[in-house]
């Protein structure tokens, strides 16, 4: 167990509404990531963070923003949700002595 | 050419068989190689990781890296129905700041 909690686990929202997903870790690691997983595309990196207020874009960042005001929390915001953002979202961390990523259980988001 | 290629399957094998899962890659800078197992509606969990070339064994699982061919494999011996899942390969460079690149995953079914 990597001590990662994602909330909510499931959400249905309407097109055009803002949505925020939360990733909380209990181990205070610097490196945190947001991925989305879609059939045929696998895991794609949305945004990542190397510490408080240190964030950057991944390969599919359009329509998403992130914030990291505390080490333990990494928030992903969809400013105005679209149907193309229907997906399963995973948060991941990397520990200081490891290259591997450890994942949360995911948030299943449906935009209708 | 995509950085990491993985056959999506599905791959169906009878219980007790040896399973071979494979990925190819194009970036010679990759040094760390990982395999994740993902059950339906769950987050990916790290199964094994290896550094550079060679083999690594853990119980019924063996990870193999051939950097000269840019080819990695995961072997599962004495496969069990509980091994039915999606297996994702992943790889990264030496630096922890390097992104982890994932294959799209292979769906595996072990038939009782």
PDB file of C-alpha atoms in Angstrom:
ATOM      1  CA  UNK A   1       0.000   0.000   0.000  1.00  0.00           C
ATOM      2  CA  UNK A   2       1.592   3.276  -1.162  1.00  0.00           C
ATOM      3  CA  UNK A   3      -0.584   5.433   1.097  1.00  0.00           C
ATOM      4  CA  UNK A   4      -2.376   7.151  -1.787  1.00  0.00           C
ATOM      5  CA  UNK A   5      -6.028   8.111  -1.536  1.00  0.00           C
ATOM      6  CA  UNK A   6      -7.965   9.477  -4.475  1.00  0.00           C
ATOM      7  CA  UNK A   7     -11.289  11.252  -4.090  1.00  0.00           C
ATOM      8  CA  UNK A   8     -13.910  11.001  -5.263  1.00  0.00           C
ATOM      9  CA  UNK A   9     -13.723   7.428  -6.549  1.00  0.00           C
ATOM     10  CA  UNK A  10     -16.624   7.961  -8.928  1.00  0.00           C
ATOM     11  CA  UNK A  11     -18.160  11.119 -10.329  1.00  0.00           C
ATOM     12  CA  UNK A  12     -20.724  11.994 -12.954  1.00  0.00           C
ATOM     13  CA  UNK A  13     -20.771  15.607 -14.041  1.00  0.00           C
ATOM     14  CA  UNK A  14     -22.309  17.722 -16.761  1.00  0.00           C
ATOM     15  CA  UNK A  15     -20.492  19.231 -19.702  1.00  0.00           C
ATOM     16  CA  UNK A  16     -19.169  22.685 -18.934  1.00  0.00           C
ATOM     17  CA  UNK A  17     -18.944  22.295 -15.169  1.00  0.00           C
ATOM     18  CA  UNK A  18     -15.655  22.520 -13.257  1.00  0.00           C
ATOM     19  CA  UNK A  19     -14.429  19.378 -11.549  1.00  0.00           C
ATOM     20  CA  UNK A  20     -11.609  18.874  -9.043  1.00  0.00           C
ATOM     21  CA  UNK A  21     -10.050  15.525  -8.262  1.00  0.00           C
ATOM     22  CA  UNK A  22      -7.915  15.087  -5.188  1.00  0.00           C
ATOM     23  CA  UNK A  23      -4.892  12.934  -4.579  1.00  0.00           C
ATOM     24  CA  UNK A  24      -3.676  12.612  -1.015  1.00  0.00           C
ATOM     25  CA  UNK A  25      -0.523  10.793   0.058  1.00  0.00           C
ATOM     26  CA  UNK A  26       0.545   9.927   3.582  1.00  0.00           C
ATOM     27  CA  UNK A  27       4.284   9.536   2.893  1.00  0.00           C
ATOM     28  CA  UNK A  28       5.216  13.156   1.983  1.00  0.00           C
ATOM     29  CA  UNK A  29       7.036  12.322  -1.236  1.00  0.00           C
ATOM     30  CA  UNK A  30       7.950  15.114  -3.618  1.00  0.00           C
ATOM     31  CA  UNK A  31       7.138  13.431  -6.914  1.00  0.00           C
ATOM     32  CA  UNK A  32       3.449  13.150  -7.797  1.00  0.00           C
ATOM     33  CA  UNK A  33       1.717  12.519 -11.111  1.00  0.00           C
ATOM     34  CA  UNK A  34      -1.729  12.563 -12.688  1.00  0.00           C
ATOM     35  CA  UNK A  35      -2.509  10.098 -15.483  1.00  0.00           C
ATOM     36  CA  UNK A  36      -5.600   9.271 -17.443  1.00  0.00           C
ATOM     37  CA  UNK A  37      -6.285   5.803 -18.785  1.00  0.00           C
ATOM     38  CA  UNK A  38      -8.447   5.178 -21.819  1.00  0.00           C
ATOM     39  CA  UNK A  39      -9.040   2.083 -23.963  1.00  0.00           C
ATOM     40  CA  UNK A  40      -6.576   2.018 -26.832  1.00  0.00           C
ATOM     41  CA  UNK A  41      -4.409   4.736 -25.326  1.00  0.00           C
ATOM     42  CA  UNK A  42      -3.081   3.247 -22.125  1.00  0.00           C
ATOM     43  CA  UNK A  43      -1.790   5.533 -19.395  1.00  0.00           C
ATOM     44  CA  UNK A  44      -1.087   9.094 -20.466  1.00  0.00           C
ATOM     45  CA  UNK A  45       0.567  11.719 -18.301  1.00  0.00           C
ATOM     46  CA  UNK A  46      -1.514  14.852 -17.704  1.00  0.00           C
ATOM     47  CA  UNK A  47       0.528  16.860 -15.196  1.00  0.00           C
ATOM     48  CA  UNK A  48       3.223  16.181 -12.671  1.00  0.00           C
ATOM     49  CA  UNK A  49       4.789  17.838  -9.652  1.00  0.00           C
ATOM     50  CA  UNK A  50       8.259  17.728  -8.138  1.00  0.00           C
ATOM     51  CA  UNK A  51       7.261  19.575  -4.981  1.00  0.00           C
ATOM     52  CA  UNK A  52       5.087  22.281  -3.504  1.00  0.00           C
ATOM     53  CA  UNK A  53       4.204  24.869  -6.158  1.00  0.00           C
ATOM     54  CA  UNK A  54       6.436  23.026  -8.661  1.00  0.00           C
ATOM     55  CA  UNK A  55       4.242  21.576 -11.390  1.00  0.00           C
ATOM     56  CA  UNK A  56       4.553  20.998 -15.106  1.00  0.00           C
ATOM     57  CA  UNK A  57       2.593  19.722 -18.073  1.00  0.00           C
ATOM     58  CA  UNK A  58       2.538  16.201 -19.409  1.00  0.00           C
ATOM     59  CA  UNK A  59       1.554  14.974 -22.842  1.00  0.00           C
ATOM     60  CA  UNK A  60      -2.218  15.552 -22.547  1.00  0.00           C
ATOM     61  CA  UNK A  61      -2.510  18.672 -20.379  1.00  0.00           C
ATOM     62  CA  UNK A  62      -4.965  20.716 -22.466  1.00  0.00           C
ATOM     63  CA  UNK A  63      -8.141  21.393 -20.467  1.00  0.00           C
ATOM     64  CA  UNK A  64      -6.517  20.484 -17.161  1.00  0.00           C
ATOM     65  CA  UNK A  65      -4.805  22.431 -14.420  1.00  0.00           C
ATOM     66  CA  UNK A  66      -3.164  21.314 -11.196  1.00  0.00           C
ATOM     67  CA  UNK A  67      -2.193  22.747  -7.860  1.00  0.00           C
ATOM     68  CA  UNK A  68       0.157  21.585  -5.122  1.00  0.00           C
ATOM     69  CA  UNK A  69       0.022  23.847  -2.080  1.00  0.00           C
ATOM     70  CA  UNK A  70       0.940  21.067   0.366  1.00  0.00           C
ATOM     71  CA  UNK A  71       3.302  18.146  -0.125  1.00  0.00           C
ATOM     72  CA  UNK A  72       0.591  15.620   0.602  1.00  0.00           C
ATOM     73  CA  UNK A  73      -2.088  16.928  -1.768  1.00  0.00           C
ATOM     74  CA  UNK A  74      -2.088  17.170  -5.551  1.00  0.00           C
ATOM     75  CA  UNK A  75      -5.273  18.503  -7.103  1.00  0.00           C
ATOM     76  CA  UNK A  76      -6.364  18.055 -10.716  1.00  0.00           C
ATOM     77  CA  UNK A  77      -8.970  20.492 -12.040  1.00  0.00           C
ATOM     78  CA  UNK A  78     -10.993  20.277 -15.203  1.00  0.00           C
ATOM     79  CA  UNK A  79     -11.908  23.898 -15.740  1.00  0.00           C
ATOM     80  CA  UNK A  80     -14.896  23.145 -17.991  1.00  0.00           C
ATOM     81  CA  UNK A  81     -15.489  19.432 -18.364  1.00  0.00           C
ATOM     82  CA  UNK A  82     -16.028  17.961 -21.830  1.00  0.00           C
ATOM     83  CA  UNK A  83     -17.174  14.497 -22.878  1.00  0.00           C
ATOM     84  CA  UNK A  84     -13.654  13.750 -24.138  1.00  0.00           C
ATOM     85  CA  UNK A  85     -12.489  13.963 -20.534  1.00  0.00           C
ATOM     86  CA  UNK A  86     -14.586  10.970 -19.557  1.00  0.00           C
ATOM     87  CA  UNK A  87     -11.880   8.632 -18.338  1.00  0.00           C
ATOM     88  CA  UNK A  88     -10.299   6.897 -15.385  1.00  0.00           C
ATOM     89  CA  UNK A  89      -7.820   9.160 -13.626  1.00  0.00           C
ATOM     90  CA  UNK A  90      -4.893   7.814 -11.630  1.00  0.00           C
ATOM     91  CA  UNK A  91      -2.596   9.572  -9.248  1.00  0.00           C
ATOM     92  CA  UNK A  92       0.897   8.197  -8.707  1.00  0.00           C
ATOM     93  CA  UNK A  93       3.918   8.915  -6.523  1.00  0.00           C
ATOM     94  CA  UNK A  94       7.583   8.152  -6.785  1.00  0.00           C
ATOM     95  CA  UNK A  95       9.593   7.471  -3.628  1.00  0.00           C
ATOM     96  CA  UNK A  96      13.042   9.073  -3.156  1.00  0.00           C
ATOM     97  CA  UNK A  97      15.079   5.894  -3.599  1.00  0.00           C
ATOM     98  CA  UNK A  98      12.900   4.361  -6.306  1.00  0.00           C
ATOM     99  CA  UNK A  99      12.361   4.932  -9.984  1.00  0.00           C
ATOM    100  CA  UNK A 100       9.090   3.036 -10.012  1.00  0.00           C
ATOM    101  CA  UNK A 101       5.709   4.713  -9.682  1.00  0.00           C
ATOM    102  CA  UNK A 102       3.039   3.647  -7.220  1.00  0.00           C
ATOM    103  CA  UNK A 103      -0.588   4.272  -8.084  1.00  0.00           C
ATOM    104  CA  UNK A 104      -3.793   5.130  -6.322  1.00  0.00           C
ATOM    105  CA  UNK A 105      -7.011   3.259  -6.962  1.00  0.00           C
ATOM    106  CA  UNK A 106      -8.319   5.707  -9.537  1.00  0.00           C
ATOM    107  CA  UNK A 107     -11.239   8.048 -10.065  1.00  0.00           C
ATOM    108  CA  UNK A 108     -13.811   7.110 -12.669  1.00  0.00           C
ATOM    109  CA  UNK A 109     -15.147  10.332 -14.191  1.00  0.00           C
ATOM    110  CA  UNK A 110     -18.081  10.488 -16.557  1.00  0.00           C
ATOM    111  CA  UNK A 111     -18.959  13.753 -18.304  1.00  0.00           C
ATOM    112  CA  UNK A 112     -22.496  13.766 -19.713  1.00  0.00           C
TER     113      UNK A 112
ATOM    114  CA  UNK B   1       7.309   4.805 -34.180  1.00  0.00           C
ATOM    115  CA  UNK B   2       5.917   4.862 -30.649  1.00  0.00           C
ATOM    116  CA  UNK B   3       8.444   4.770 -27.827  1.00  0.00           C
ATOM    117  CA  UNK B   4       6.951   1.619 -26.317  1.00  0.00           C
ATOM    118  CA  UNK B   5       4.974  -1.032 -28.184  1.00  0.00           C
ATOM    119  CA  UNK B   6       2.933  -3.723 -26.480  1.00  0.00           C
ATOM    120  CA  UNK B   7       0.463  -6.151 -28.033  1.00  0.00           C
ATOM    121  CA  UNK B   8      -2.950  -5.453 -26.452  1.00  0.00           C
ATOM    122  CA  UNK B   9      -4.120  -9.055 -26.697  1.00  0.00           C
ATOM    123  CA  UNK B  10      -6.288 -10.509 -25.333  1.00  0.00           C
ATOM    124  CA  UNK B  11      -4.105 -13.498 -24.666  1.00  0.00           C
ATOM    125  CA  UNK B  12      -5.883 -16.635 -23.441  1.00  0.00           C
ATOM    126  CA  UNK B  13      -3.922 -19.576 -22.077  1.00  0.00           C
ATOM    127  CA  UNK B  14      -4.896 -22.666 -20.064  1.00  0.00           C
ATOM    128  CA  UNK B  15      -4.146 -22.843 -16.369  1.00  0.00           C
ATOM    129  CA  UNK B  16      -0.664 -24.131 -15.639  1.00  0.00           C
ATOM    130  CA  UNK B  17       0.833 -22.892 -18.900  1.00  0.00           C
ATOM    131  CA  UNK B  18       3.852 -20.617 -19.177  1.00  0.00           C
ATOM    132  CA  UNK B  19       2.878 -17.116 -20.252  1.00  0.00           C
ATOM    133  CA  UNK B  20       5.177 -14.806 -22.175  1.00  0.00           C
ATOM    134  CA  UNK B  21       4.401 -11.092 -22.324  1.00  0.00           C
ATOM    135  CA  UNK B  22       6.575  -8.731 -24.324  1.00  0.00           C
ATOM    136  CA  UNK B  23       7.321  -5.114 -25.137  1.00  0.00           C
ATOM    137  CA  UNK B  24       9.618  -3.420 -27.595  1.00  0.00           C
ATOM    138  CA  UNK B  25      10.962   0.084 -27.299  1.00  0.00           C
ATOM    139  CA  UNK B  26      12.875   2.583 -29.371  1.00  0.00           C
ATOM    140  CA  UNK B  27      14.614   4.881 -26.856  1.00  0.00           C
ATOM    141  CA  UNK B  28      18.075   3.582 -26.014  1.00  0.00           C
ATOM    142  CA  UNK B  29      18.193   5.902 -22.975  1.00  0.00           C
ATOM    143  CA  UNK B  30      15.777   3.671 -21.068  1.00  0.00           C
ATOM    144  CA  UNK B  31      17.541   1.978 -18.163  1.00  0.00           C
ATOM    145  CA  UNK B  32      14.765   0.981 -15.763  1.00  0.00           C
ATOM    146  CA  UNK B  33      12.158  -1.502 -16.848  1.00  0.00           C
ATOM    147  CA  UNK B  34       9.001  -2.253 -14.937  1.00  0.00           C
ATOM    148  CA  UNK B  35       5.988  -4.528 -15.138  1.00  0.00           C
ATOM    149  CA  UNK B  36       2.665  -3.595 -13.621  1.00  0.00           C
ATOM    150  CA  UNK B  37      -0.390  -5.765 -13.115  1.00  0.00           C
ATOM    151  CA  UNK B  38      -3.806  -4.174 -13.228  1.00  0.00           C
ATOM    152  CA  UNK B  39      -6.983  -5.939 -12.233  1.00  0.00           C
ATOM    153  CA  UNK B  40     -10.288  -4.697 -13.573  1.00  0.00           C
ATOM    154  CA  UNK B  41     -11.354  -1.405 -11.978  1.00  0.00           C
ATOM    155  CA  UNK B  42      -8.180  -1.222  -9.892  1.00  0.00           C
ATOM    156  CA  UNK B  43      -4.998   0.841 -10.066  1.00  0.00           C
ATOM    157  CA  UNK B  44      -1.817  -0.593 -11.590  1.00  0.00           C
ATOM    158  CA  UNK B  45       0.354  -2.374  -9.038  1.00  0.00           C
ATOM    159  CA  UNK B  46       4.088  -2.801  -9.449  1.00  0.00           C
ATOM    160  CA  UNK B  47       4.943  -6.418 -10.113  1.00  0.00           C
ATOM    161  CA  UNK B  48       8.645  -6.332 -10.912  1.00  0.00           C
ATOM    162  CA  UNK B  49      11.369  -3.978 -11.972  1.00  0.00           C
ATOM    163  CA  UNK B  50      14.827  -4.482 -13.435  1.00  0.00           C
ATOM    164  CA  UNK B  51      17.751  -2.241 -14.134  1.00  0.00           C
ATOM    165  CA  UNK B  52      19.591  -2.464 -17.449  1.00  0.00           C
ATOM    166  CA  UNK B  53      19.934  -5.902 -19.039  1.00  0.00           C
ATOM    167  CA  UNK B  54      19.521  -9.370 -17.614  1.00  0.00           C
ATOM    168  CA  UNK B  55      16.977 -11.467 -15.790  1.00  0.00           C
ATOM    169  CA  UNK B  56      15.213 -11.100 -12.485  1.00  0.00           C
ATOM    170  CA  UNK B  57      13.120 -13.782 -10.855  1.00  0.00           C
ATOM    171  CA  UNK B  58      10.462 -13.453  -8.168  1.00  0.00           C
ATOM    172  CA  UNK B  59       8.480 -16.584  -7.440  1.00  0.00           C
ATOM    173  CA  UNK B  60       6.578 -17.593 -10.572  1.00  0.00           C
ATOM    174  CA  UNK B  61       7.542 -14.385 -12.360  1.00  0.00           C
ATOM    175  CA  UNK B  62      10.686 -13.707 -14.394  1.00  0.00           C
ATOM    176  CA  UNK B  63      11.489 -10.373 -16.014  1.00  0.00           C
ATOM    177  CA  UNK B  64      13.990 -10.309 -18.834  1.00  0.00           C
ATOM    178  CA  UNK B  65      15.626  -7.345 -20.562  1.00  0.00           C
ATOM    179  CA  UNK B  66      17.569  -7.463 -23.822  1.00  0.00           C
ATOM    180  CA  UNK B  67      18.838  -3.943 -24.409  1.00  0.00           C
ATOM    181  CA  UNK B  68      20.654  -4.890 -27.604  1.00  0.00           C
ATOM    182  CA  UNK B  69      17.304  -5.834 -29.158  1.00  0.00           C
ATOM    183  CA  UNK B  70      15.296  -3.231 -27.204  1.00  0.00           C
ATOM    184  CA  UNK B  71      13.000  -6.009 -26.042  1.00  0.00           C
ATOM    185  CA  UNK B  72      11.657  -6.883 -22.609  1.00  0.00           C
ATOM    186  CA  UNK B  73       9.678  -9.894 -21.468  1.00  0.00           C
ATOM    187  CA  UNK B  74       7.706 -11.095 -18.489  1.00  0.00           C
ATOM    188  CA  UNK B  75       7.294 -14.834 -18.002  1.00  0.00           C
ATOM    189  CA  UNK B  76       4.681 -16.326 -15.706  1.00  0.00           C
ATOM    190  CA  UNK B  77       5.178 -19.978 -14.784  1.00  0.00           C
ATOM    191  CA  UNK B  78       2.400 -22.268 -13.615  1.00  0.00           C
ATOM    192  CA  UNK B  79      -0.181 -19.640 -14.508  1.00  0.00           C
ATOM    193  CA  UNK B  80      -3.252 -19.379 -12.284  1.00  0.00           C
ATOM    194  CA  UNK B  81      -6.731 -17.935 -12.927  1.00  0.00           C
ATOM    195  CA  UNK B  82      -5.821 -15.218 -10.416  1.00  0.00           C
ATOM    196  CA  UNK B  83      -3.142 -14.060 -12.880  1.00  0.00           C
ATOM    197  CA  UNK B  84      -5.901 -12.909 -15.224  1.00  0.00           C
ATOM    198  CA  UNK B  85      -5.359  -9.167 -15.512  1.00  0.00           C
ATOM    199  CA  UNK B  86      -3.887  -6.514 -17.762  1.00  0.00           C
ATOM    200  CA  UNK B  87      -0.102  -6.341 -17.700  1.00  0.00           C
ATOM    201  CA  UNK B  88       1.614  -3.060 -18.507  1.00  0.00           C
ATOM    202  CA  UNK B  89       5.272  -2.664 -19.268  1.00  0.00           C
ATOM    203  CA  UNK B  90       6.927   0.614 -18.366  1.00  0.00           C
ATOM    204  CA  UNK B  91      10.358   2.116 -18.706  1.00  0.00           C
ATOM    205  CA  UNK B  92      12.354   5.148 -17.715  1.00  0.00           C
ATOM    206  CA  UNK B  93      15.782   6.724 -17.938  1.00  0.00           C
ATOM    207  CA  UNK B  94      18.410   6.900 -15.197  1.00  0.00           C
ATOM    208  CA  UNK B  95      17.240  10.186 -13.721  1.00  0.00           C
ATOM    209  CA  UNK B  96      14.257  10.164 -11.398  1.00  0.00           C
ATOM    210  CA  UNK B  97      13.082  13.298 -13.200  1.00  0.00           C
ATOM    211  CA  UNK B  98      12.722  11.213 -16.360  1.00  0.00           C
ATOM    212  CA  UNK B  99       9.148  10.375 -17.216  1.00  0.00           C
ATOM    213  CA  UNK B 100       7.926   6.804 -17.035  1.00  0.00           C
ATOM    214  CA  UNK B 101       6.646   5.664 -20.419  1.00  0.00           C
ATOM    215  CA  UNK B 102       3.994   2.959 -20.351  1.00  0.00           C
ATOM    216  CA  UNK B 103       2.944   0.388 -22.883  1.00  0.00           C
ATOM    217  CA  UNK B 104      -0.773   0.139 -23.537  1.00  0.00           C
ATOM    218  CA  UNK B 105      -1.063  -3.158 -21.705  1.00  0.00           C
ATOM    219  CA  UNK B 106      -1.792  -6.774 -22.626  1.00  0.00           C
ATOM    220  CA  UNK B 107      -5.010  -8.372 -21.396  1.00  0.00           C
ATOM    221  CA  UNK B 108      -4.341 -11.882 -20.125  1.00  0.00           C
ATOM    222  CA  UNK B 109      -6.969 -14.561 -19.459  1.00  0.00           C
ATOM    223  CA  UNK B 110      -5.997 -17.771 -17.698  1.00  0.00           C
ATOM    224  CA  UNK B 111      -8.586 -20.430 -18.453  1.00  0.00           C
ATOM    225  CA  UNK B 112      -9.365 -22.886 -15.593  1.00  0.00           C
TER     226      UNK B 112
END
